[in-house]
Amino acid sequence: MRMRWEDVREQFPDEWVVCEALKSRSEDGYWLIDEVALIDRFDDSTVAMKRYYELHREQPYREYGFFHTSREELKLREKWAGVRGPR
């Protein structure tokens, strides 16, 4: 089910959630996630992280993440990898 982050926060306050990013965008060096599919929820961050890694190993091409619902927005600094061009 597609959900906005605001709805996830409202329905599952103070929980750790594992989600798949369904709609996102890049803006000023940040990755902003607008819509997610909620996969699982947990009280314990360690258990949420283990679930995230399981999913990532099974399907590494999908955009999974685990977050605490106390976060107001899903805004993550983008990491760039690769070779730089000439200076």
CSV table of N, CA and C in Angstrom, one decimal:
chain,number,residue,atom,x,y,z
A,1,MET,N,0.8,-1.2,0.0
A,1,MET,CA,0.0,0.0,0.0
A,1,MET,C,0.9,1.3,0.0
A,2,ARG,N,0.6,2.2,-0.9
A,2,ARG,CA,1.4,3.4,-1.0
A,2,ARG,C,0.9,4.3,0.2
A,3,MET,N,1.9,4.9,0.8
A,3,MET,CA,1.6,5.9,1.9
A,3,MET,C,2.6,7.0,1.9
A,4,ARG,N,2.1,8.2,2.3
A,4,ARG,CA,3.0,9.3,2.5
A,4,ARG,C,3.6,9.2,3.9
A,5,TRP,N,4.8,9.7,4.0
A,5,TRP,CA,5.5,9.6,5.3
A,5,TRP,C,4.7,10.2,6.4
A,6,GLU,N,4.0,11.3,6.2
A,6,GLU,CA,3.2,11.9,7.2
A,6,GLU,C,2.1,10.9,7.8
A,7,ASP,N,1.6,10.1,6.9
A,7,ASP,CA,0.6,9.1,7.3
A,7,ASP,C,1.2,7.9,8.1
A,8,VAL,N,2.4,7.5,7.7
A,8,VAL,CA,3.1,6.5,8.4
A,8,VAL,C,3.4,7.0,9.8
A,9,ARG,N,3.9,8.2,10.0
A,9,ARG,CA,4.2,8.8,11.3
A,9,ARG,C,2.9,8.8,12.2
A,10,GLU,N,1.8,9.2,11.6
A,10,GLU,CA,0.5,9.3,12.3
A,10,GLU,C,0.0,8.0,12.8
A,11,GLN,N,0.1,7.0,11.9
A,11,GLN,CA,-0.4,5.6,12.3
A,11,GLN,C,0.5,4.8,13.2
A,12,PHE,N,1.8,5.1,13.1
A,12,PHE,CA,2.8,4.3,13.9
A,12,PHE,C,3.7,5.2,14.6
A,13,PRO,N,3.2,6.0,15.6
A,13,PRO,CA,4.1,6.9,16.3
A,13,PRO,C,5.2,6.1,17.2
A,14,ASP,N,6.4,6.7,17.2
A,14,ASP,CA,7.5,6.2,18.1
A,14,ASP,C,7.8,4.7,17.8
A,15,GLU,N,7.8,4.4,16.5
A,15,GLU,CA,8.2,3.0,16.1
A,15,GLU,C,9.3,3.1,15.0
A,16,TRP,N,10.0,2.0,14.9
A,16,TRP,CA,10.9,1.8,13.8
A,16,TRP,C,10.2,1.1,12.7
A,17,VAL,N,10.3,1.6,11.5
A,17,VAL,CA,9.6,1.0,10.3
A,17,VAL,C,10.6,0.7,9.2
A,18,VAL,N,10.3,-0.4,8.5
A,18,VAL,CA,11.1,-0.7,7.3
A,18,VAL,C,10.2,-0.5,6.1
A,19,CYS,N,10.7,0.3,5.2
A,19,CYS,CA,9.9,0.8,4.1
A,19,CYS,C,10.6,0.6,2.8
A,20,GLU,N,9.9,0.6,1.7
A,20,GLU,CA,10.4,0.7,0.3
A,20,GLU,C,10.1,2.0,-0.2
A,21,ALA,N,11.0,2.8,-0.7
A,21,ALA,CA,10.8,4.1,-1.4
A,21,ALA,C,10.1,3.8,-2.7
A,22,LEU,N,8.9,4.4,-2.9
A,22,LEU,CA,8.2,4.2,-4.1
A,22,LEU,C,8.2,5.5,-5.0
A,23,LYS,N,8.3,6.6,-4.4
A,23,LYS,CA,8.4,7.9,-5.1
A,23,LYS,C,9.4,8.8,-4.4
A,24,SER,N,10.4,9.2,-5.1
A,24,SER,CA,11.4,10.0,-4.5
A,24,SER,C,12.0,11.0,-5.5
A,25,ARG,N,12.8,11.9,-5.0
A,25,ARG,CA,13.4,12.9,-5.9
A,25,ARG,C,14.7,13.4,-5.3
A,26,SER,N,15.6,13.9,-6.1
A,26,SER,CA,16.8,14.6,-5.7
A,26,SER,C,16.6,16.1,-5.7
A,27,GLU,N,17.2,16.7,-4.6
A,27,GLU,CA,17.1,18.1,-4.5
A,27,GLU,C,18.2,18.7,-3.7
A,28,ASP,N,19.0,19.5,-4.2
A,28,ASP,CA,20.1,20.2,-3.5
A,28,ASP,C,21.0,19.2,-2.7
A,29,GLY,N,21.4,18.1,-3.3
A,29,GLY,CA,22.2,17.1,-2.7
A,29,GLY,C,21.5,16.2,-1.7
A,30,TYR,N,20.2,16.2,-1.6
A,30,TYR,CA,19.5,15.4,-0.7
A,30,TYR,C,18.5,14.5,-1.5
A,31,TRP,N,18.3,13.3,-1.0
A,31,TRP,CA,17.3,12.4,-1.6
A,31,TRP,C,16.1,12.5,-0.7
A,32,LEU,N,15.0,13.0,-1.3
A,32,LEU,CA,13.7,13.1,-0.5
A,32,LEU,C,12.7,12.1,-0.9
A,33,ILE,N,12.2,11.3,0.0
A,33,ILE,CA,11.3,10.2,-0.2
A,33,ILE,C,9.9,10.8,0.0
A,34,ASP,N,9.0,10.7,-1.0
A,34,ASP,CA,7.7,11.2,-0.9
A,34,ASP,C,6.6,10.2,-0.6
A,35,GLU,N,6.8,9.0,-1.2
A,35,GLU,CA,5.9,7.9,-0.9
A,35,GLU,C,6.6,6.6,-0.6
A,36,VAL,N,6.1,5.8,0.3
A,36,VAL,CA,6.7,4.6,0.7
A,36,VAL,C,5.7,3.4,0.8
A,37,ALA,N,6.2,2.2,0.7
A,37,ALA,CA,5.4,1.1,1.0
A,37,ALA,C,5.9,0.5,2.4
A,38,LEU,N,5.0,0.5,3.4
A,38,LEU,CA,5.4,0.0,4.7
A,38,LEU,C,5.5,-1.5,4.6
A,39,ILE,N,6.7,-2.0,5.0
A,39,ILE,CA,6.9,-3.4,5.0
A,39,ILE,C,6.7,-4.1,6.4
A,40,ASP,N,7.3,-3.4,7.4
A,40,ASP,CA,7.3,-4.0,8.7
A,40,ASP,C,7.5,-2.9,9.7
A,41,ARG,N,7.2,-3.1,11.0
A,41,ARG,CA,7.4,-2.1,12.1
A,41,ARG,C,7.9,-2.8,13.3
A,42,PHE,N,8.7,-2.1,14.1
A,42,PHE,CA,9.4,-2.7,15.2
A,42,PHE,C,9.5,-1.7,16.4
A,43,ASP,N,9.7,-2.2,17.6
A,43,ASP,CA,10.0,-1.3,18.7
A,43,ASP,C,11.5,-1.2,18.9
A,44,ASP,N,12.2,-2.2,18.3
A,44,ASP,CA,13.7,-2.2,18.5
A,44,ASP,C,14.4,-1.9,17.2
A,45,SER,N,15.3,-1.0,17.3
A,45,SER,CA,16.1,-0.6,16.1
A,45,SER,C,16.9,-1.7,15.5
A,46,THR,N,17.5,-2.5,16.4
A,46,THR,CA,18.4,-3.6,16.0
A,46,THR,C,17.6,-4.6,15.1
A,47,VAL,N,16.4,-4.9,15.5
A,47,VAL,CA,15.5,-5.9,14.8
A,47,VAL,C,15.1,-5.3,13.5
A,48,ALA,N,14.8,-4.0,13.5
A,48,ALA,CA,14.5,-3.3,12.2
A,48,ALA,C,15.6,-3.3,11.2
A,49,MET,N,16.8,-3.1,11.7
A,49,MET,CA,18.0,-3.0,10.9
A,49,MET,C,18.3,-4.4,10.3
A,50,LYS,N,18.1,-5.5,11.1
A,50,LYS,CA,18.3,-6.8,10.6
A,50,LYS,C,17.3,-7.1,9.5
A,51,ARG,N,16.0,-6.7,9.6
A,51,ARG,CA,15.0,-6.9,8.6
A,51,ARG,C,15.4,-6.2,7.3
A,52,TYR,N,15.9,-4.9,7.5
A,52,TYR,CA,16.3,-4.2,6.3
A,52,TYR,C,17.4,-4.9,5.6
A,53,TYR,N,18.4,-5.4,6.3
A,53,TYR,CA,19.5,-6.1,5.6
A,53,TYR,C,19.1,-7.4,4.9
A,54,GLU,N,18.1,-8.1,5.5
A,54,GLU,CA,17.6,-9.3,4.9
A,54,GLU,C,16.9,-8.9,3.5
A,55,LEU,N,16.1,-7.9,3.6
A,55,LEU,CA,15.4,-7.5,2.3
A,55,LEU,C,16.4,-7.0,1.3
A,56,HIS,N,17.4,-6.2,1.7
A,56,HIS,CA,18.4,-5.7,0.8
A,56,HIS,C,19.3,-6.8,0.2
A,57,ARG,N,19.6,-7.8,0.9
A,57,ARG,CA,20.3,-9.0,0.4
A,57,ARG,C,19.5,-9.7,-0.6
A,58,GLU,N,18.2,-9.9,-0.3
A,58,GLU,CA,17.3,-10.6,-1.2
A,58,GLU,C,17.0,-9.9,-2.5
A,59,GLN,N,16.9,-8.6,-2.4
A,59,GLN,CA,16.5,-7.7,-3.6
A,59,GLN,C,17.3,-6.4,-3.6
A,60,PRO,N,18.6,-6.5,-3.9
A,60,PRO,CA,19.4,-5.3,-3.7
A,60,PRO,C,19.1,-4.1,-4.7
A,61,TYR,N,18.3,-4.4,-5.7
A,61,TYR,CA,18.0,-3.4,-6.7
A,61,TYR,C,16.8,-2.5,-6.2
A,62,ARG,N,16.2,-2.9,-5.1
A,62,ARG,CA,15.0,-2.1,-4.6
A,62,ARG,C,15.5,-1.1,-3.6
A,63,GLU,N,14.8,0.0,-3.4
A,63,GLU,CA,15.2,1.0,-2.5
A,63,GLU,C,14.5,0.9,-1.1
A,64,TYR,N,15.2,0.1,-0.2
A,64,TYR,CA,14.7,-0.1,1.1
A,64,TYR,C,15.3,0.8,2.1
A,65,GLY,N,14.7,1.1,3.2
A,65,GLY,CA,15.3,1.8,4.3
A,65,GLY,C,14.6,1.5,5.6
A,66,PHE,N,15.2,1.8,6.7
A,66,PHE,CA,14.5,1.7,8.0
A,66,PHE,C,14.7,3.1,8.7
A,67,PHE,N,13.6,3.5,9.3
A,67,PHE,CA,13.5,4.9,9.9
A,67,PHE,C,12.7,4.8,11.2
A,68,HIS,N,13.0,5.8,12.0
A,68,HIS,CA,12.1,6.0,13.2
A,68,HIS,C,11.1,7.0,12.8
A,69,THR,N,9.9,6.8,13.3
A,69,THR,CA,8.8,7.7,12.9
A,69,THR,C,8.8,9.1,13.6
A,70,SER,N,9.8,9.3,14.5
A,70,SER,CA,10.0,10.6,15.0
A,70,SER,C,10.6,11.6,14.0
A,71,ARG,N,11.1,11.1,12.9
A,71,ARG,CA,11.7,11.9,11.9
A,71,ARG,C,10.5,12.7,11.2
A,72,GLU,N,10.7,14.0,11.1
A,72,GLU,CA,9.6,14.7,10.4
A,72,GLU,C,9.5,14.5,8.9
A,73,GLU,N,10.7,14.3,8.3
A,73,GLU,CA,10.7,14.1,6.9
A,73,GLU,C,11.8,13.1,6.5
A,74,LEU,N,11.6,12.4,5.4
A,74,LEU,CA,12.6,11.5,4.9
A,74,LEU,C,13.5,12.2,3.9
A,75,LYS,N,14.5,12.8,4.5
A,75,LYS,CA,15.5,13.6,3.7
A,75,LYS,C,16.9,13.1,4.1
A,76,LEU,N,17.5,12.5,3.1
A,76,LEU,CA,18.8,11.8,3.3
A,76,LEU,C,19.9,12.5,2.4
A,77,ARG,N,21.0,12.7,2.9
A,77,ARG,CA,22.1,13.3,2.1
A,77,ARG,C,22.5,12.2,1.1
A,78,GLU,N,22.6,12.6,-0.2
A,78,GLU,CA,23.0,11.7,-1.2
A,78,GLU,C,24.5,11.4,-1.2
A,79,LYS,N,24.9,10.2,-1.5
A,79,LYS,CA,26.3,9.8,-1.5
A,79,LYS,C,26.7,9.6,-3.0
A,80,TRP,N,27.7,10.2,-3.4
A,80,TRP,CA,28.2,10.0,-4.8
A,80,TRP,C,29.4,9.1,-4.8
A,81,ALA,N,29.4,8.2,-5.7
A,81,ALA,CA,30.6,7.4,-5.9
A,81,ALA,C,31.0,7.4,-7.4
A,82,GLY,N,32.2,7.1,-7.6
A,82,GLY,CA,32.6,7.1,-9.0
A,82,GLY,C,33.9,7.9,-9.2
A,83,VAL,N,34.2,8.1,-10.5
A,83,VAL,CA,35.4,8.8,-10.9
A,83,VAL,C,35.1,10.3,-11.2
A,84,ARG,N,36.0,11.1,-10.6
A,84,ARG,CA,35.8,12.5,-10.9
A,84,ARG,C,36.4,12.9,-12.3
A,85,GLY,N,35.9,13.9,-12.9
A,85,GLY,CA,36.4,14.3,-14.2
A,85,GLY,C,37.6,15.2,-13.9
A,86,PRO,N,38.2,15.7,-15.0
A,86,PRO,CA,39.4,16.6,-14.8
A,86,PRO,C,39.0,17.9,-14.1
A,87,ARG,N,40.0,18.4,-13.4
A,87,ARG,CA,39.8,19.7,-12.6
A,87,ARG,C,40.3,20.9,-13.4
